[in-house]
Amino acid sequence: GLGVKALRDVDDSLWSRRGGSLDLVVRRRARHIISDSRRCELLAAAMEQGDLQEIGRLMRESHWSMRDDFEITVPAIDGLAALVQDVIGDVGGARMTGGGFGGCVIALAPQSAVDEIRATVAKSYRSPDGRAAEVHVCAASGGAGVLV
């Protein structure tokens, strides 16, 4: 083990010293949790600065980590996230959210991209059972913020 109470307590030094001792599957799962915890901290800072490029990078990396290390995505969701990300480009991000092995895709994107996202998803995406995706546009309220 890593000798910590929670994986969020693993720093880079400890991970480099002891991460390699873990079983390969356990190591990949732990790497996702550790790296996603770091991404959450970086995402909060990027949101405070309004840095959509950094937000997008972090969201993409989070999705890739869920896919490659945690192995909880499915091809349909991977495809939908990639489709939305292609529309957004580097000014926002898309990733799976929800319980895993299905779920949905959340995207942070400029308002100006919404119509193109809707049109692209309607034209190019169908779930494995043939259903079209639903796009729900939301906006943060004045009460949204960082909890510590």
PDB file of N, CA and C in Angstrom, residues 96-138:
ATOM      1  N   MET A  96     -17.041  12.703 -19.569  1.00  0.00           N
ATOM      2  CA  MET A  96     -18.134  11.924 -19.012  1.00  0.00           C
ATOM      3  C   MET A  96     -18.382  12.362 -17.573  1.00  0.00           C
ATOM      4  N   THR A  97     -19.630  12.290 -17.165  1.00  0.00           N
ATOM      5  CA  THR A  97     -19.977  12.487 -15.770  1.00  0.00           C
ATOM      6  C   THR A  97     -21.075  11.487 -15.431  1.00  0.00           C
ATOM      7  N   GLY A  98     -21.300  11.265 -14.176  1.00  0.00           N
ATOM      8  CA  GLY A  98     -22.307  10.296 -13.778  1.00  0.00           C
ATOM      9  C   GLY A  98     -21.659   9.046 -13.221  1.00  0.00           C
ATOM     10  N   GLY A  99     -22.435   7.989 -13.159  1.00  0.00           N
ATOM     11  CA  GLY A  99     -22.016   6.770 -12.483  1.00  0.00           C
ATOM     12  C   GLY A  99     -21.014   5.906 -13.211  1.00  0.00           C
ATOM     13  N   GLY A 100     -20.737   6.191 -14.435  1.00  0.00           N
ATOM     14  CA  GLY A 100     -19.808   5.356 -15.192  1.00  0.00           C
ATOM     15  C   GLY A 100     -20.546   4.272 -15.952  1.00  0.00           C
ATOM     16  N   PHE A 101     -19.860   3.694 -16.908  1.00  0.00           N
ATOM     17  CA  PHE A 101     -20.421   2.640 -17.753  1.00  0.00           C
ATOM     18  C   PHE A 101     -21.704   3.113 -18.424  1.00  0.00           C
ATOM     19  N   GLY A 102     -21.702   4.339 -18.874  1.00  0.00           N
ATOM     20  CA  GLY A 102     -22.856   4.982 -19.494  1.00  0.00           C
ATOM     21  C   GLY A 102     -22.823   6.428 -19.084  1.00  0.00           C
ATOM     22  N   GLY A 103     -23.833   6.852 -18.377  1.00  0.00           N
ATOM     23  CA  GLY A 103     -23.827   8.217 -17.879  1.00  0.00           C
ATOM     24  C   GLY A 103     -24.108   9.233 -18.960  1.00  0.00           C
ATOM     25  N   CYS A 104     -23.481  10.373 -18.834  1.00  0.00           N
ATOM     26  CA  CYS A 104     -23.698  11.442 -19.790  1.00  0.00           C
ATOM     27  C   CYS A 104     -22.415  12.250 -19.925  1.00  0.00           C
ATOM     28  N   VAL A 105     -22.451  13.199 -20.821  1.00  0.00           N
ATOM     29  CA  VAL A 105     -21.299  14.058 -21.069  1.00  0.00           C
ATOM     30  C   VAL A 105     -21.643  15.455 -20.584  1.00  0.00           C
ATOM     31  N   ILE A 106     -20.732  16.058 -19.859  1.00  0.00           N
ATOM     32  CA  ILE A 106     -20.870  17.449 -19.445  1.00  0.00           C
ATOM     33  C   ILE A 106     -19.825  18.247 -20.214  1.00  0.00           C
ATOM     34  N   ALA A 107     -20.209  19.436 -20.621  1.00  0.00           N
ATOM     35  CA  ALA A 107     -19.277  20.293 -21.354  1.00  0.00           C
ATOM     36  C   ALA A 107     -19.339  21.700 -20.795  1.00  0.00           C
ATOM     37  N   LEU A 108     -18.189  22.326 -20.683  1.00  0.00           N
ATOM     38  CA  LEU A 108     -18.112  23.752 -20.389  1.00  0.00           C
ATOM     39  C   LEU A 108     -17.650  24.401 -21.678  1.00  0.00           C
ATOM     40  N   ALA A 109     -18.516  25.234 -22.222  1.00  0.00           N
ATOM     41  CA  ALA A 109     -18.253  25.805 -23.540  1.00  0.00           C
ATOM     42  C   ALA A 109     -18.794  27.225 -23.599  1.00  0.00           C
ATOM     43  N   PRO A 110     -18.241  28.024 -24.494  1.00  0.00           N
ATOM     44  CA  PRO A 110     -18.791  29.366 -24.676  1.00  0.00           C
ATOM     45  C   PRO A 110     -20.230  29.285 -25.194  1.00  0.00           C
ATOM     46  N   GLN A 111     -21.050  30.226 -24.787  1.00  0.00           N
ATOM     47  CA  GLN A 111     -22.435  30.281 -25.252  1.00  0.00           C
ATOM     48  C   GLN A 111     -22.494  30.269 -26.780  1.00  0.00           C
ATOM     49  N   SER A 112     -21.511  30.880 -27.413  1.00  0.00           N
ATOM     50  CA  SER A 112     -21.497  30.961 -28.876  1.00  0.00           C
ATOM     51  C   SER A 112     -21.359  29.595 -29.551  1.00  0.00           C
ATOM     52  N   ALA A 113     -20.965  28.567 -28.813  1.00  0.00           N
ATOM     53  CA  ALA A 113     -20.797  27.229 -29.390  1.00  0.00           C
ATOM     54  C   ALA A 113     -22.036  26.352 -29.242  1.00  0.00           C
ATOM     55  N   VAL A 114     -23.025  26.803 -28.482  1.00  0.00           N
ATOM     56  CA  VAL A 114     -24.172  25.956 -28.148  1.00  0.00           C
ATOM     57  C   VAL A 114     -24.928  25.486 -29.390  1.00  0.00           C
ATOM     58  N   ASP A 115     -25.245  26.382 -30.301  1.00  0.00           N
ATOM     59  CA  ASP A 115     -26.018  25.981 -31.483  1.00  0.00           C
ATOM     60  C   ASP A 115     -25.268  24.951 -32.320  1.00  0.00           C
ATOM     61  N   GLU A 116     -23.960  25.144 -32.475  1.00  0.00           N
ATOM     62  CA  GLU A 116     -23.176  24.187 -33.257  1.00  0.00           C
ATOM     63  C   GLU A 116     -23.069  22.841 -32.537  1.00  0.00           C
ATOM     64  N   ILE A 117     -22.948  22.873 -31.214  1.00  0.00           N
ATOM     65  CA  ILE A 117     -22.926  21.617 -30.450  1.00  0.00           C
ATOM     66  C   ILE A 117     -24.235  20.868 -30.665  1.00  0.00           C
ATOM     67  N   ARG A 118     -25.358  21.572 -30.506  1.00  0.00           N
ATOM     68  CA  ARG A 118     -26.676  20.943 -30.705  1.00  0.00           C
ATOM     69  C   ARG A 118     -26.787  20.323 -32.096  1.00  0.00           C
ATOM     70  N   ALA A 119     -26.424  21.099 -33.120  1.00  0.00           N
ATOM     71  CA  ALA A 119     -26.550  20.629 -34.503  1.00  0.00           C
ATOM     72  C   ALA A 119     -25.637  19.436 -34.778  1.00  0.00           C
ATOM     73  N   THR A 120     -24.416  19.501 -34.296  1.00  0.00           N
ATOM     74  CA  THR A 120     -23.458  18.420 -34.532  1.00  0.00           C
ATOM     75  C   THR A 120     -23.889  17.144 -33.832  1.00  0.00           C
ATOM     76  N   VAL A 121     -24.324  17.262 -32.590  1.00  0.00           N
ATOM     77  CA  VAL A 121     -24.770  16.085 -31.843  1.00  0.00           C
ATOM     78  C   VAL A 121     -26.015  15.492 -32.502  1.00  0.00           C
ATOM     79  N   ALA A 122     -26.960  16.339 -32.899  1.00  0.00           N
ATOM     80  CA  ALA A 122     -28.181  15.841 -33.546  1.00  0.00           C
ATOM     81  C   ALA A 122     -27.861  15.121 -34.853  1.00  0.00           C
ATOM     82  N   LYS A 123     -26.911  15.633 -35.598  1.00  0.00           N
ATOM     83  CA  LYS A 123     -26.564  15.051 -36.898  1.00  0.00           C
ATOM     84  C   LYS A 123     -25.696  13.800 -36.768  1.00  0.00           C
ATOM     85  N   SER A 124     -24.768  13.806 -35.833  1.00  0.00           N
ATOM     86  CA  SER A 124     -23.700  12.804 -35.846  1.00  0.00           C
ATOM     87  C   SER A 124     -23.739  11.759 -34.739  1.00  0.00           C
ATOM     88  N   TYR A 125     -24.632  11.872 -33.755  1.00  0.00           N
ATOM     89  CA  TYR A 125     -24.575  10.929 -32.632  1.00  0.00           C
ATOM     90  C   TYR A 125     -25.880  10.154 -32.494  1.00  0.00           C
ATOM     91  N   ARG A 126     -25.747   8.869 -32.279  1.00  0.00           N
ATOM     92  CA  ARG A 126     -26.838   7.999 -31.863  1.00  0.00           C
ATOM     93  C   ARG A 126     -26.266   7.040 -30.834  1.00  0.00           C
ATOM     94  N   SER A 127     -27.044   6.766 -29.793  1.00  0.00           N
ATOM     95  CA  SER A 127     -26.604   5.799 -28.791  1.00  0.00           C
ATOM     96  C   SER A 127     -26.611   4.407 -29.425  1.00  0.00           C
ATOM     97  N   PRO A 128     -26.006   3.432 -28.766  1.00  0.00           N
ATOM     98  CA  PRO A 128     -25.990   2.076 -29.334  1.00  0.00           C
ATOM     99  C   PRO A 128     -27.388   1.526 -29.635  1.00  0.00           C
ATOM    100  N   ASP A 129     -28.401   1.989 -28.896  1.00  0.00           N
ATOM    101  CA  ASP A 129     -29.765   1.520 -29.180  1.00  0.00           C
ATOM    102  C   ASP A 129     -30.517   2.454 -30.128  1.00  0.00           C
ATOM    103  N   GLY A 130     -29.795   3.398 -30.734  1.00  0.00           N
ATOM    104  CA  GLY A 130     -30.383   4.249 -31.765  1.00  0.00           C
ATOM    105  C   GLY A 130     -31.000   5.551 -31.301  1.00  0.00           C
ATOM    106  N   ARG A 131     -30.988   5.799 -30.014  1.00  0.00           N
ATOM    107  CA  ARG A 131     -31.593   7.041 -29.514  1.00  0.00           C
ATOM    108  C   ARG A 131     -30.688   8.241 -29.748  1.00  0.00           C
ATOM    109  N   ALA A 132     -31.311   9.376 -29.998  1.00  0.00           N
ATOM    110  CA  ALA A 132     -30.569  10.630 -30.122  1.00  0.00           C
ATOM    111  C   ALA A 132     -30.214  11.134 -28.725  1.00  0.00           C
ATOM    112  N   ALA A 133     -29.137  11.877 -28.629  1.00  0.00           N
ATOM    113  CA  ALA A 133     -28.742  12.476 -27.347  1.00  0.00           C
ATOM    114  C   ALA A 133     -29.618  13.690 -27.066  1.00  0.00           C
ATOM    115  N   GLU A 134     -29.834  13.966 -25.802  1.00  0.00           N
ATOM    116  CA  GLU A 134     -30.520  15.184 -25.387  1.00  0.00           C
ATOM    117  C   GLU A 134     -29.463  16.184 -24.951  1.00  0.00           C
ATOM    118  N   VAL A 135     -29.600  17.418 -25.387  1.00  0.00           N
ATOM    119  CA  VAL A 135     -28.666  18.473 -24.995  1.00  0.00           C
ATOM    120  C   VAL A 135     -29.409  19.426 -24.070  1.00  0.00           C
ATOM    121  N   HIS A 136     -28.904  19.591 -22.869  1.00  0.00           N
ATOM    122  CA  HIS A 136     -29.479  20.506 -21.886  1.00  0.00           C
ATOM    123  C   HIS A 136     -28.478  21.632 -21.659  1.00  0.00           C
ATOM    124  N   VAL A 137     -28.890  22.847 -21.927  1.00  0.00           N
ATOM    125  CA  VAL A 137     -28.001  23.994 -21.747  1.00  0.00           C
ATOM    126  C   VAL A 137     -28.262  24.582 -20.366  1.00  0.00           C
ATOM    127  N   CYS A 138     -27.210  24.739 -19.602  1.00  0.00           N
ATOM    128  CA  CYS A 138     -27.294  25.260 -18.242  1.00  0.00           C
ATOM    129  C   CYS A 138     -26.300  26.402 -18.083  1.00  0.00           C
TER     130      CYS A 138
END
